[in-house]
CSV table of C-alpha atoms and ligand atoms in Angstrom, one decimal:
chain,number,residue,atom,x,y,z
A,1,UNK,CA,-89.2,-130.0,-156.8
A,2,UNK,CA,-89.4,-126.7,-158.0
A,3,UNK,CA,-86.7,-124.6,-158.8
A,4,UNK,CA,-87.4,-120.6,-157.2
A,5,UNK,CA,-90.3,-121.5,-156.1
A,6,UNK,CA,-91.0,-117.4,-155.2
A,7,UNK,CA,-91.3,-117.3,-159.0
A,8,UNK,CA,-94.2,-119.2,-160.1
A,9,UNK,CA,-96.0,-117.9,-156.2
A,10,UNK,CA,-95.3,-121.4,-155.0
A,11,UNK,CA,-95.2,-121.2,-150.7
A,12,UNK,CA,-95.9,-124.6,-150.2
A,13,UNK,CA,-94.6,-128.1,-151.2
A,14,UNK,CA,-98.5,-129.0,-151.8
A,15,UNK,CA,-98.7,-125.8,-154.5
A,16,UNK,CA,-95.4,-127.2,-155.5
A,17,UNK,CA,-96.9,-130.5,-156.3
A,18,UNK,CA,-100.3,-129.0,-158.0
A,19,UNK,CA,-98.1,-127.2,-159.9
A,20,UNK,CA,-96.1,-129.7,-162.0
A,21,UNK,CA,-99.1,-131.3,-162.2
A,22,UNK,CA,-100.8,-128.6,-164.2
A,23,UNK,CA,-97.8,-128.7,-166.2
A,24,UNK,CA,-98.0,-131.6,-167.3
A,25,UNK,CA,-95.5,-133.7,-164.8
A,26,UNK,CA,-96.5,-137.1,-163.4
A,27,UNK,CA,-97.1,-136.4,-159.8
A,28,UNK,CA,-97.6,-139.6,-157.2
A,29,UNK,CA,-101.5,-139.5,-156.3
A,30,UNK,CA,-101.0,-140.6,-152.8
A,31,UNK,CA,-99.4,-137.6,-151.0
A,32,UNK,CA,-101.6,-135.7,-148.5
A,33,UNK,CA,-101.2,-132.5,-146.3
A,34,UNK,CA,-102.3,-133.7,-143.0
A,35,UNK,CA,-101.7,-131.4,-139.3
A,36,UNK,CA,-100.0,-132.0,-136.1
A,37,UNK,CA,-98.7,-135.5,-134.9
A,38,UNK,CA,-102.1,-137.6,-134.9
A,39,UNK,CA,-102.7,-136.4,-138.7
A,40,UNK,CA,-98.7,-137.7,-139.5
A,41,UNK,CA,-99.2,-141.2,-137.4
A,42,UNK,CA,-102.7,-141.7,-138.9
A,43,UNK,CA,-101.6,-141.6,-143.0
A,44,UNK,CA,-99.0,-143.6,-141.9
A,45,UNK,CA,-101.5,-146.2,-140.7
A,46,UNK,CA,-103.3,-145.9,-143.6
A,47,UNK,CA,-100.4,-146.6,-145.6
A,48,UNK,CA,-99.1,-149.5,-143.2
A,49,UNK,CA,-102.6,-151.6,-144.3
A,50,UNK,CA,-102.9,-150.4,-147.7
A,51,UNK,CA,-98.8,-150.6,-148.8
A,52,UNK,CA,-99.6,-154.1,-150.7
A,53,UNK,CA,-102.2,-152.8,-152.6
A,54,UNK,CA,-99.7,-150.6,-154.6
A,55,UNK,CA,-98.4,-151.8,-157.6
A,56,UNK,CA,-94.3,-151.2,-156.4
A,57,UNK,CA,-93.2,-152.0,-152.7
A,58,UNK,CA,-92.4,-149.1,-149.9
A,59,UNK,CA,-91.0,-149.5,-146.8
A,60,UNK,CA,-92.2,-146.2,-145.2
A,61,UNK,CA,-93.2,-142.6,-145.9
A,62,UNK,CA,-91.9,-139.7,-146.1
A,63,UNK,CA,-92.9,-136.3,-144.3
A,64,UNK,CA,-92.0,-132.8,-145.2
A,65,UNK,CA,-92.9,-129.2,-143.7
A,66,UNK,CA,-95.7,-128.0,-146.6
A,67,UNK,CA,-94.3,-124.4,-145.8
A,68,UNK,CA,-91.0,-123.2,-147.9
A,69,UNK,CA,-90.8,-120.1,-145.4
A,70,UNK,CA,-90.5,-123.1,-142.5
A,71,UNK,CA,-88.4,-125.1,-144.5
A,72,UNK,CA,-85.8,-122.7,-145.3
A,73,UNK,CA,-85.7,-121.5,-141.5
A,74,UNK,CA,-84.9,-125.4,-140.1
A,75,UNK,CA,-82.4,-125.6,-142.8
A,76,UNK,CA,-80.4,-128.8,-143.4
A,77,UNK,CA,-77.0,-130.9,-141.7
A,78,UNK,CA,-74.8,-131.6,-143.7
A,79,UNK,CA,-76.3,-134.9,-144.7
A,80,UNK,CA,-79.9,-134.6,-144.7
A,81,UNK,CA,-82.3,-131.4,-144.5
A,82,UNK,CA,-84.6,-131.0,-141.3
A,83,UNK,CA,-87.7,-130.5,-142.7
A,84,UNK,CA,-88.2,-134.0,-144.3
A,85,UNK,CA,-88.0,-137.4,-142.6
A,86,UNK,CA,-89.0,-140.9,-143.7
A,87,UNK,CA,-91.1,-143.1,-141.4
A,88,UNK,CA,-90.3,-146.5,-141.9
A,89,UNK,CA,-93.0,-149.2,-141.6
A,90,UNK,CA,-91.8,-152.7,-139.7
A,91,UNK,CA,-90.3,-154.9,-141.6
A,92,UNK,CA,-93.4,-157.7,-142.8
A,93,UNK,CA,-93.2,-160.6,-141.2
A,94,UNK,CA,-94.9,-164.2,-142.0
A,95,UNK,CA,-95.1,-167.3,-140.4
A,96,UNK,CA,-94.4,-170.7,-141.4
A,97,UNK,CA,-91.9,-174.2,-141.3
A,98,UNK,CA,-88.9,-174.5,-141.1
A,99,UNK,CA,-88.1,-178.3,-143.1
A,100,UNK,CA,-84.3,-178.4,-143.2
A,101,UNK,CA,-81.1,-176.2,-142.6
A,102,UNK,CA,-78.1,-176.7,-145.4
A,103,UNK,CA,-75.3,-175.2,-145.4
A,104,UNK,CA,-73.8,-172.8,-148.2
A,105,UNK,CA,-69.8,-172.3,-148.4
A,106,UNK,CA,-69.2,-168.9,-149.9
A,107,UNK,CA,-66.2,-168.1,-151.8
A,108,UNK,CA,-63.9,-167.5,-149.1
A,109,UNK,CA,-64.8,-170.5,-146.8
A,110,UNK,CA,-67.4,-169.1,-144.6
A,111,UNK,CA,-69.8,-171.5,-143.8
A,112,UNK,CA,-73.4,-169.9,-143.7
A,113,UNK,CA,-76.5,-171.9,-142.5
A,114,UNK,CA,-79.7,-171.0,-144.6
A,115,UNK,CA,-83.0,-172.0,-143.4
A,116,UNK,CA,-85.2,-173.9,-146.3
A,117,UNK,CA,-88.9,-172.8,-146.3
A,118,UNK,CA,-92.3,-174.0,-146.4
A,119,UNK,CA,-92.5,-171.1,-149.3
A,120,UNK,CA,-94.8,-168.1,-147.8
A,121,UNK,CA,-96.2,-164.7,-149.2
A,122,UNK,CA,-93.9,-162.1,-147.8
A,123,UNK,CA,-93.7,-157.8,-148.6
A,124,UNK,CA,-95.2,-159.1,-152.1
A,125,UNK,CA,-92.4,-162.3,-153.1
A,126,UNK,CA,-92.8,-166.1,-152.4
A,127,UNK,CA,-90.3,-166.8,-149.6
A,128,UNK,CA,-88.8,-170.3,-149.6
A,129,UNK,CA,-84.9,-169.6,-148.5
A,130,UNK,CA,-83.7,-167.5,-145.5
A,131,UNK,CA,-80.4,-166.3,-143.8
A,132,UNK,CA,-79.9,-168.0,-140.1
A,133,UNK,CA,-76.8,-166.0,-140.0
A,134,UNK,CA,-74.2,-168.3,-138.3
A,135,UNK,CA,-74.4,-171.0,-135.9
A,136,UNK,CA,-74.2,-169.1,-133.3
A,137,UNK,CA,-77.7,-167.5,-133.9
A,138,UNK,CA,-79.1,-170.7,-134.5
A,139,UNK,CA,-77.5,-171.8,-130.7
A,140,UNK,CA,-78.5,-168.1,-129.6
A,141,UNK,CA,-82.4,-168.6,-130.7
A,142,UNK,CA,-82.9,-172.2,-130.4
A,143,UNK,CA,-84.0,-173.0,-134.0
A,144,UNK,CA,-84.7,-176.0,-134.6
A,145,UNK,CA,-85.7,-178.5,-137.6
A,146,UNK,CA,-88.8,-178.6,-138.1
A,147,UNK,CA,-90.4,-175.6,-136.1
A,148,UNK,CA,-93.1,-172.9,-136.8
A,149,UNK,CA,-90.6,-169.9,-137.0
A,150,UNK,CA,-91.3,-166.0,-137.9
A,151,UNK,CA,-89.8,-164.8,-141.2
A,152,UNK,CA,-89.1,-161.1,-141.5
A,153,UNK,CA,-88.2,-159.1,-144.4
A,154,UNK,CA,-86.9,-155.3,-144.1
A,155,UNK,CA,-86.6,-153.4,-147.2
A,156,UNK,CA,-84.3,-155.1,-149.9
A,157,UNK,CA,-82.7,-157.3,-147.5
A,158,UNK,CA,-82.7,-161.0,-147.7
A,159,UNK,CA,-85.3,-162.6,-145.7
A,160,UNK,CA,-84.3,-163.7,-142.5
A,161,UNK,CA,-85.7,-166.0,-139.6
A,162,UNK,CA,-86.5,-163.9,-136.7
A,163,UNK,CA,-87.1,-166.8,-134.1
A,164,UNK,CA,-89.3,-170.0,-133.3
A,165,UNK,CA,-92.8,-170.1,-132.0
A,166,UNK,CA,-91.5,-172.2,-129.4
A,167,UNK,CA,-95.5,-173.1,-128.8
A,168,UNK,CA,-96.1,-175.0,-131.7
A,169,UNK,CA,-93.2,-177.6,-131.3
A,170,UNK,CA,-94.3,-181.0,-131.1
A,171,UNK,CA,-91.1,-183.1,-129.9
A,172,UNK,CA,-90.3,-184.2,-133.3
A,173,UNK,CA,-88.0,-180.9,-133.9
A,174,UNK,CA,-84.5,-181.6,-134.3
A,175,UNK,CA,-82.0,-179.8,-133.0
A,176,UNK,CA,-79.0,-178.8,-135.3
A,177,UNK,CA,-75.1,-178.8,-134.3
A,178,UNK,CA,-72.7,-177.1,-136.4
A,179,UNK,CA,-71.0,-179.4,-138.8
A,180,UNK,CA,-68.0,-180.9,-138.4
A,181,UNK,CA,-66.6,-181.3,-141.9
A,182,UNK,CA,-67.1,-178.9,-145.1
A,183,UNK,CA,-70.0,-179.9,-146.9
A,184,UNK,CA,-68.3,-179.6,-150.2
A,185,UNK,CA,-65.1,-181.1,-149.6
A,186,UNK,CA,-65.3,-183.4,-146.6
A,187,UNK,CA,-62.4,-180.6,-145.6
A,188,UNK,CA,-61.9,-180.2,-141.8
A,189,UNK,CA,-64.2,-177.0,-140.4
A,190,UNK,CA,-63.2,-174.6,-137.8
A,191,UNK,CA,-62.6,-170.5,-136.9
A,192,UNK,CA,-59.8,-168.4,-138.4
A,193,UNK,CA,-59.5,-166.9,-134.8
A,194,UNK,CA,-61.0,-167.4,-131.5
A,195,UNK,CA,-63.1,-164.3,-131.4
A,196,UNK,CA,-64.3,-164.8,-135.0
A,197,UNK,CA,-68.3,-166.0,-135.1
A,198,UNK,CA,-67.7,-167.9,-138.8
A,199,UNK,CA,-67.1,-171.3,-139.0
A,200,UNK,CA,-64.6,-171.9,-142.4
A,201,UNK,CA,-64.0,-174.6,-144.4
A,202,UNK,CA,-60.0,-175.3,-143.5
A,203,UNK,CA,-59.4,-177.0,-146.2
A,204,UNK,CA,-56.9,-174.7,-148.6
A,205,UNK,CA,-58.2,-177.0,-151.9
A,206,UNK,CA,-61.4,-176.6,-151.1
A,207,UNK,CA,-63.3,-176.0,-154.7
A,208,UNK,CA,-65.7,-173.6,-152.9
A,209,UNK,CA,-62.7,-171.4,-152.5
A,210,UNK,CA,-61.2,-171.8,-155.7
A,211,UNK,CA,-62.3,-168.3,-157.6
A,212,UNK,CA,-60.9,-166.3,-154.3
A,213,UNK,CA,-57.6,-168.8,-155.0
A,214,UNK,CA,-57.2,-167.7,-158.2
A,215,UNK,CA,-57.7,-164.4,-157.8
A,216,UNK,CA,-54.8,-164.4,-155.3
A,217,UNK,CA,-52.9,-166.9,-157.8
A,218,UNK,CA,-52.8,-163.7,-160.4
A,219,UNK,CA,-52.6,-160.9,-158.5
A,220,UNK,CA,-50.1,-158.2,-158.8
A,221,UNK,CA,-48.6,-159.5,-155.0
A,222,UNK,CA,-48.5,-163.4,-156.7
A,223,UNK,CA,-48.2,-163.9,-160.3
A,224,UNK,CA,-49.2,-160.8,-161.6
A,225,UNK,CA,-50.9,-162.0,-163.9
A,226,UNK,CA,-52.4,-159.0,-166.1
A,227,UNK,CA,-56.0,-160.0,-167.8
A,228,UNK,CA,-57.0,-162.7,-165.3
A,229,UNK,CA,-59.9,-160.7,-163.4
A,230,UNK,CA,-62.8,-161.7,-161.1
A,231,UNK,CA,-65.3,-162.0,-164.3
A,232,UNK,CA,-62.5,-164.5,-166.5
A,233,UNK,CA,-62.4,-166.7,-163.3
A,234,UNK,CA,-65.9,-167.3,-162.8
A,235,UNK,CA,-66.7,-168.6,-166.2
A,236,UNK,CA,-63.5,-170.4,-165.8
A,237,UNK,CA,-64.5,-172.5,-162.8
A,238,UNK,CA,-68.1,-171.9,-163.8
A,239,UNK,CA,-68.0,-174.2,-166.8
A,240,UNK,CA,-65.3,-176.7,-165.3
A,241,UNK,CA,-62.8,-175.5,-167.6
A,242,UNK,CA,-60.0,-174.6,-164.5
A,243,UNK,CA,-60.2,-177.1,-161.5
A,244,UNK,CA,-57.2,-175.7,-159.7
A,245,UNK,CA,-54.6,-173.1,-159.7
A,246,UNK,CA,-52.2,-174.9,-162.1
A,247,UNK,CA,-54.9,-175.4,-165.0
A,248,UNK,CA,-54.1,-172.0,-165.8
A,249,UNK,CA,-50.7,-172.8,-167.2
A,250,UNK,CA,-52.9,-175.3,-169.6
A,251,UNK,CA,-55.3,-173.6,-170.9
A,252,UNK,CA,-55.4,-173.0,-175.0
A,253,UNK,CA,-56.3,-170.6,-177.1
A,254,UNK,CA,-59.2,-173.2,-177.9
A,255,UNK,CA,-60.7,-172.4,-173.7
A,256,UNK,CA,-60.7,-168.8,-174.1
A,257,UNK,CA,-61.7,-168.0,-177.3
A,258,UNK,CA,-65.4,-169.0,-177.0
A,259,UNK,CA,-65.6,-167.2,-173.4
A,260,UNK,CA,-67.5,-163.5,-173.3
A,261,UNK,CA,-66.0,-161.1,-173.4
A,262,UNK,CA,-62.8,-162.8,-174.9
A,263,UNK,CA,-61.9,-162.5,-178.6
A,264,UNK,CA,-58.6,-163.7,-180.1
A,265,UNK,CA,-56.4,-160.9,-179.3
A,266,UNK,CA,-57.6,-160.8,-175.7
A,267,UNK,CA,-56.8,-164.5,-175.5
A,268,UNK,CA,-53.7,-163.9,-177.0
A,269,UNK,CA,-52.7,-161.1,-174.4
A,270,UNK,CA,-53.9,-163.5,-171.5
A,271,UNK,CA,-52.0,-166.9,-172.7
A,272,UNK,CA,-49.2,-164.2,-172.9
A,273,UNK,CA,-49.1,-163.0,-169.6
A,274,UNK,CA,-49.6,-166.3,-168.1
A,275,UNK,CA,-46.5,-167.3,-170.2
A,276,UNK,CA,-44.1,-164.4,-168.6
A,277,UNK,CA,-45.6,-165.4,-164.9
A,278,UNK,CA,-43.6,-168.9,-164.9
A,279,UNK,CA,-40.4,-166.7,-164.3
A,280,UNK,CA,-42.3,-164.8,-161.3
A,281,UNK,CA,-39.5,-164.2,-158.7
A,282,UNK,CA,-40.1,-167.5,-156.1
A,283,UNK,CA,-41.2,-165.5,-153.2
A,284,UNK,CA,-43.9,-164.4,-155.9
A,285,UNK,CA,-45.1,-168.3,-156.0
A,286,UNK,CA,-45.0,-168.9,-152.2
A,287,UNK,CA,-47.6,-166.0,-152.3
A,288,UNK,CA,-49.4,-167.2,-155.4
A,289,UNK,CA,-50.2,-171.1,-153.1
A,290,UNK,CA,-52.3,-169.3,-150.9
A,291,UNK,CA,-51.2,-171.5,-148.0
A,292,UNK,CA,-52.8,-169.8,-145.0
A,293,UNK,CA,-51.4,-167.5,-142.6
A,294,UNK,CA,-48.5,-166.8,-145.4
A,295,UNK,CA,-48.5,-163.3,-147.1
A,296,UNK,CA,-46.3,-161.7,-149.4
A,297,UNK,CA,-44.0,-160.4,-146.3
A,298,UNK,CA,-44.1,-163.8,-145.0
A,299,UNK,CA,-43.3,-165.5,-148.1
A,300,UNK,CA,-40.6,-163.1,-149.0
A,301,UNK,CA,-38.6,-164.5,-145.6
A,302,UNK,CA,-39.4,-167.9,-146.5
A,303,UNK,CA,-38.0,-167.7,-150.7
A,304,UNK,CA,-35.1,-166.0,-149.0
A,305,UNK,CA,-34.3,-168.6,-146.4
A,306,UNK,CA,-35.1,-172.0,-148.6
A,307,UNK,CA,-34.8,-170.7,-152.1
A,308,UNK,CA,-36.5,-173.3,-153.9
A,309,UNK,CA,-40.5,-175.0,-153.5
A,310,UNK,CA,-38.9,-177.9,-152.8
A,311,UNK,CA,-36.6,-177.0,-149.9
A,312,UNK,CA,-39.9,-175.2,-148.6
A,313,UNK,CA,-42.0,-178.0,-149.0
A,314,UNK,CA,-39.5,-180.5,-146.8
A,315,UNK,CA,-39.0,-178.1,-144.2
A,316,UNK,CA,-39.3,-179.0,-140.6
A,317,UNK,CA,-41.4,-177.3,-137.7
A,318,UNK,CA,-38.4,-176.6,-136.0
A,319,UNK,CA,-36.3,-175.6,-139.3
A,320,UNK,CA,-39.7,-172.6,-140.0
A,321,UNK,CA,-39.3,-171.9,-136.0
A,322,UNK,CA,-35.5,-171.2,-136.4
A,323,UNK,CA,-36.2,-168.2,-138.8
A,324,UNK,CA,-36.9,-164.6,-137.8
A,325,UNK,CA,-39.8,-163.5,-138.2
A,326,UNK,CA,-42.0,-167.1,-138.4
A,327,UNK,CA,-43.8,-168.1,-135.4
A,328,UNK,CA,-45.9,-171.3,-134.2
A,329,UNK,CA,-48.5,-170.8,-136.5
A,330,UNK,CA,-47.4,-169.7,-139.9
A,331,UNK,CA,-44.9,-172.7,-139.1
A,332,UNK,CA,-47.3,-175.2,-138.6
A,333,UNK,CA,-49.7,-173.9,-140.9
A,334,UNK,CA,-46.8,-174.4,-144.1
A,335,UNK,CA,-45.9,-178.1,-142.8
A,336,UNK,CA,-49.5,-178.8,-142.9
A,337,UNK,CA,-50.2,-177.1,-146.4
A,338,UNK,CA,-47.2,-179.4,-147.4
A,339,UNK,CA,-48.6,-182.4,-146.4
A,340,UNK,CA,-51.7,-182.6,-148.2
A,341,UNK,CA,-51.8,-184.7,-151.2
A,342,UNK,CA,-53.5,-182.1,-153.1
A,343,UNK,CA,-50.7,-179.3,-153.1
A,344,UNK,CA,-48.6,-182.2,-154.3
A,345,UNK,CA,-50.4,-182.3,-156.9
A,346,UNK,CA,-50.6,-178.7,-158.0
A,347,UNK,CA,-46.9,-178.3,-157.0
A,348,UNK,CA,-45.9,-181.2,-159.2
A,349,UNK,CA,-48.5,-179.7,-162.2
A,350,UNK,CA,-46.5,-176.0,-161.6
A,351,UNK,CA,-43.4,-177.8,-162.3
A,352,UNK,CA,-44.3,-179.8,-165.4
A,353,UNK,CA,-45.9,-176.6,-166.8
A,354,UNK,CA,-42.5,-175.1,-167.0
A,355,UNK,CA,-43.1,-172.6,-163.6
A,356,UNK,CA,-40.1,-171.7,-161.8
A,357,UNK,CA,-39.5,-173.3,-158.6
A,358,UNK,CA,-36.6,-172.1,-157.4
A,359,UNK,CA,-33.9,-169.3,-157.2
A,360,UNK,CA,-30.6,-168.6,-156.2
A,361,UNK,CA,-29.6,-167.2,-152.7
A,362,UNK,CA,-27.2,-165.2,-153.2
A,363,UNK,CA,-25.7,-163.7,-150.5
A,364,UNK,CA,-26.6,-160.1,-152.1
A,365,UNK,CA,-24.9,-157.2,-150.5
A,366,UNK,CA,-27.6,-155.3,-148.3
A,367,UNK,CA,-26.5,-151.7,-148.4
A,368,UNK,CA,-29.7,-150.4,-147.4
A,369,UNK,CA,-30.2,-152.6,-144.3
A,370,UNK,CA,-31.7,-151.1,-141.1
A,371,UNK,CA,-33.2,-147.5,-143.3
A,372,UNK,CA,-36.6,-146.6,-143.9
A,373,UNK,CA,-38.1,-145.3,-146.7
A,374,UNK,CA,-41.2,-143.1,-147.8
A,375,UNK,CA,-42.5,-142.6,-150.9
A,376,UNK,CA,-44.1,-139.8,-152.4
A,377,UNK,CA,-45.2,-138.2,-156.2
A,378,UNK,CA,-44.5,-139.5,-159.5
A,379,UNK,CA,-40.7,-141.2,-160.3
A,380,UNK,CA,-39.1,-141.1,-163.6
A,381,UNK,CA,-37.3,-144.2,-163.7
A,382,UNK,CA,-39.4,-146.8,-161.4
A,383,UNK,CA,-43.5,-147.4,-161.0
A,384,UNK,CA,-44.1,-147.1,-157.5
A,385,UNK,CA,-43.8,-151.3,-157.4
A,386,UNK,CA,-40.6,-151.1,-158.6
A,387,UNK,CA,-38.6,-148.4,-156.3
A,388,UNK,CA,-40.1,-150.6,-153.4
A,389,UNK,CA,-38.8,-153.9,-154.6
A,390,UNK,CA,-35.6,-152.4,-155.3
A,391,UNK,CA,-35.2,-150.7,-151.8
A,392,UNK,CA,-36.2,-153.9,-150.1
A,393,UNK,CA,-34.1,-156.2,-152.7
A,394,UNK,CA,-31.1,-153.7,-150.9
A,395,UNK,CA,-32.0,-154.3,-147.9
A,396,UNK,CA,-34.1,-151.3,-146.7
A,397,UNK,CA,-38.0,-151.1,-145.8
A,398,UNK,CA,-40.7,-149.2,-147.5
A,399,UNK,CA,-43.2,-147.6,-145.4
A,400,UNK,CA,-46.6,-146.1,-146.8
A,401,UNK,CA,-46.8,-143.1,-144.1
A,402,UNK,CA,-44.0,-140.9,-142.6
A,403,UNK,CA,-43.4,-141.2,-138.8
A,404,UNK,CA,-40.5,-140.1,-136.9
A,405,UNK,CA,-38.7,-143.3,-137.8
A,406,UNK,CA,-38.7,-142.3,-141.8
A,407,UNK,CA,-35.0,-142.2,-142.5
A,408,UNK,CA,-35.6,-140.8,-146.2
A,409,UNK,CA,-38.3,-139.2,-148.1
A,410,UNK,CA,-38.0,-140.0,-152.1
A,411,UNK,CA,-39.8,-136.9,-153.7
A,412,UNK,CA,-41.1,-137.4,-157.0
A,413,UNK,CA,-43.5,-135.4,-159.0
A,414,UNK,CA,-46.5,-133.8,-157.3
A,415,UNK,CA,-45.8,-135.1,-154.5
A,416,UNK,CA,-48.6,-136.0,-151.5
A,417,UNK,CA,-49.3,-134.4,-147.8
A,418,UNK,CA,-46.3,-136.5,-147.1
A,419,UNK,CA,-44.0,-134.1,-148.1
A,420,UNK,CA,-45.3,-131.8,-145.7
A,421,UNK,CA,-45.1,-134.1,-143.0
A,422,UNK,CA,-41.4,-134.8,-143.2
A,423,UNK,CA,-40.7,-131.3,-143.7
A,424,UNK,CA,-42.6,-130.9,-139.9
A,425,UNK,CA,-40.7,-134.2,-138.6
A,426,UNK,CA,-37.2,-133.2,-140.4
A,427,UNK,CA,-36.9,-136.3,-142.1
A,428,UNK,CA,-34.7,-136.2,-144.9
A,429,UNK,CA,-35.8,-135.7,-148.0
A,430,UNK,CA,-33.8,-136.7,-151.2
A,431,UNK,CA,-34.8,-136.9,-155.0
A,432,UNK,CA,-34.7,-140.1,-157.3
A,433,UNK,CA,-31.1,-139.2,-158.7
A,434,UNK,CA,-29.9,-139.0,-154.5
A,435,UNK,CA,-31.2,-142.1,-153.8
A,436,UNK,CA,-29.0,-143.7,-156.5
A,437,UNK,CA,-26.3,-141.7,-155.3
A,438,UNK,CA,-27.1,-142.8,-151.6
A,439,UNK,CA,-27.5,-146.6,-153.0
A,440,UNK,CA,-24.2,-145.6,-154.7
A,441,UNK,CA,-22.4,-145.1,-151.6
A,442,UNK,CA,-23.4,-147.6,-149.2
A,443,UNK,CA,-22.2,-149.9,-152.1
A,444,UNK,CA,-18.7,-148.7,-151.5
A,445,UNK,CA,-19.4,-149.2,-147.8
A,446,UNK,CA,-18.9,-145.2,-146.8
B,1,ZN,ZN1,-64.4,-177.2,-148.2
């Protein structure tokens, strides 16, 4: 590319290319001005047979108007110009047999088939591993054990099996069903929802699942615990150091210090900040579990209602069923999480580490019950976080977007385009200092 082409009398991407050659720029070899449609299809061709033979992979050309004067007429979209195009080739394919199907849980329960390979040259690697996807596909394409299948790889994408050569089969294929039980756990195995394709390890223990349960252990929702990111957790569980959620509260100075990226003040910080989580409100904890189907909104209503793990963990169906805002499921799905000996365990490990398991219910006065709040700009007094768990600590809801059911506006500093929404809807819109007089108030019941 050539800047002001006009300059150096450059008309044409070809003279463009000569150009920084002469200069002294390293210009790809293999670019040719060719004419009309049968020129374009035929290097294309050529390229198709002789891609392998380059020392770096390409998975198509690309073809540009020579002419600048042409060029600058078409013009461009707002995404791409309309002079230049790439031509992808197919993505290669190779043959060869399919000897078993294991199954891979990822990290958040998913249960992925992977075809294992007779190992085959393909766009350039040795292919012994491919994606099958889901069951589904598997059921969808009749793959079996033991068949001749084509393997396709596009681009950068994993290789994948395409289908079976349904010719070649023998009778000693084997047909595969999806499993019934996790492979890593022995945990039961089933969909989230109906519609969903993934079959998921059910199992809330399950050690597949354990980095995505810690991450929800220490996020800001659950324990908020500050230095405990996505990197610390996987050499964590990596090298066996944390085996559930409640080895966190045992870990010494003697685990972290030797871990990248960790030095003593670091470890320090973290052995800190998982001190000050033990005193994490309990509605903070019911989060931190994990027990599925149960949020932060969900386990807000349950700390509220039971106001200890204990009282939570004894509940009945029809206790759960008796409380706003809890249905069938999330019911059944926190008896069940209950039950299992497991969450004993880790519930009984909290406890000795010194976590708080329960709370007062107090019946707090709810001044702010039944209003609805919108946020907006910079406070003086509260982070963003905290205004919203003191509005809904009164009694009042926070809402991220202003409708027509906004009851208040809090304006901070440089406020968002939400302050120009409730100024079209009429909502009202008060400062920090009115809402404390407003708080204020309703207090003293006017
Ligand atoms: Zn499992």
């Amino acid at each position: 590319y050539v800047v002001n082409p006009g300059r150096y009398g450059l008309r044409k991407q070809s003279e463009a290319l000569e150009f920084l050659k002469e200069i002294g720029f390293k210009v790809n070899p293999n670019y040719e001005v060719v004419e009309g449609v049968d020129g374009i299809v035929n290097y294309w061709r050529k390229w198709l047979n002789l891609r392998n033979s380059l020392e770096y992979n390409i998975d198509g050309i690309v073809i540009k108007v020579n002419d600048f004067e042409y060029q600058k007429m078409l013009g461009e979209t707002a995404k791409s110009p309309r002079w230049a195009i790439a031509f992808k080739f197919p993505a290669e394919q190779a043959r060869t047999v399919l000897k078993d199907i294991t199954i891979q849980v990822g990290r958040t329960g998913v249960l992925t088939p992977v075809a294992e390979l007779e190992p085959v040259q393909l766009a350039g690697t040795t292919v012994k591993r491919a994606s099958l996807h889901n069951f589904d596909y598997i059921r969808d394409k009749d793959i079996r054990i033991g068949d001749t299948v084509i393997v396709e790889k596009a681009g950068d994408i994993i290789p994948q099996v395409v289908k079976p050569i349904v010719e070649y089969r023998d009778g000693d294929e084997k047909e595969v069903s999806p499993p019934d039980k996790c492979p890593v756990c022995g945990g039961p195995v089933g969909k989230l929802k109906e519609e969903e394709v993934a079959l998921r390890c059910l199992n809330p223990h399950c050690p597949a699942k354990l980095k995505r349960a810690l991450e929800v252990f220490a996020s800001r929702d659950a324990m908020d615990i500050d230095g405990l990111g996505e990197k610390l957790i996987d050499q964590l569980v990596d090298l066996g150091i944390v085996k559930d959620v409640a080895d966190i509260y045992y870990l010494t100075p003697f685990d972290l210090i030797p871990l990248e990226r960790m030095g003593p003040k670091a470890a320090a910080n973290l052995l800190e900040s998982i001190e000050k989580s033990k005193n994490a409100p309990l509605h903070k904890l019911i989060t931190a579990l994990g027990i599925p189907m149960v949020g932060s909104k969900t386990a807000r209503i349950l700390a509220e209602r039971f106001g200890s793990i204990g009282r939570l963990a004894s509940a009945t169906m029809d206790e759960l069923l008796s409380i706003e805002g809890i249905g069938e499921e999330i019911a059944r799905s926190v008896v069940e999480y209950f039950s299992l000996p497991k969450t004993k365990e880790i519930i009984e490990k909290l406890r000795r580490a010194g976590v708080k398991m329960e709370e007062k219910i107090e019946k707090k006065p709810k001044p702010l019950k039944g209003l609805k709040f919108v946020i907006t700009g910079t406070l003086k007094n509260y982070t963003r976080n905290e205004i919203e768990e003191r509005i809904r600590e009164l009694g009042g809801e926070v809402s991220s977007s202003v409708s027509k059911k906004t009851d208040y506006l809090i304006l901070g500093e440089n406020p968002g385009s939400k302050y120009q929404k409730a100024l079209n809807l009429g909502v009202k819109i008060i400062s920090e200092e009115e809402f404390e007089k407003l708080v204020e108030s309703k207090m003293k019941g006017e």
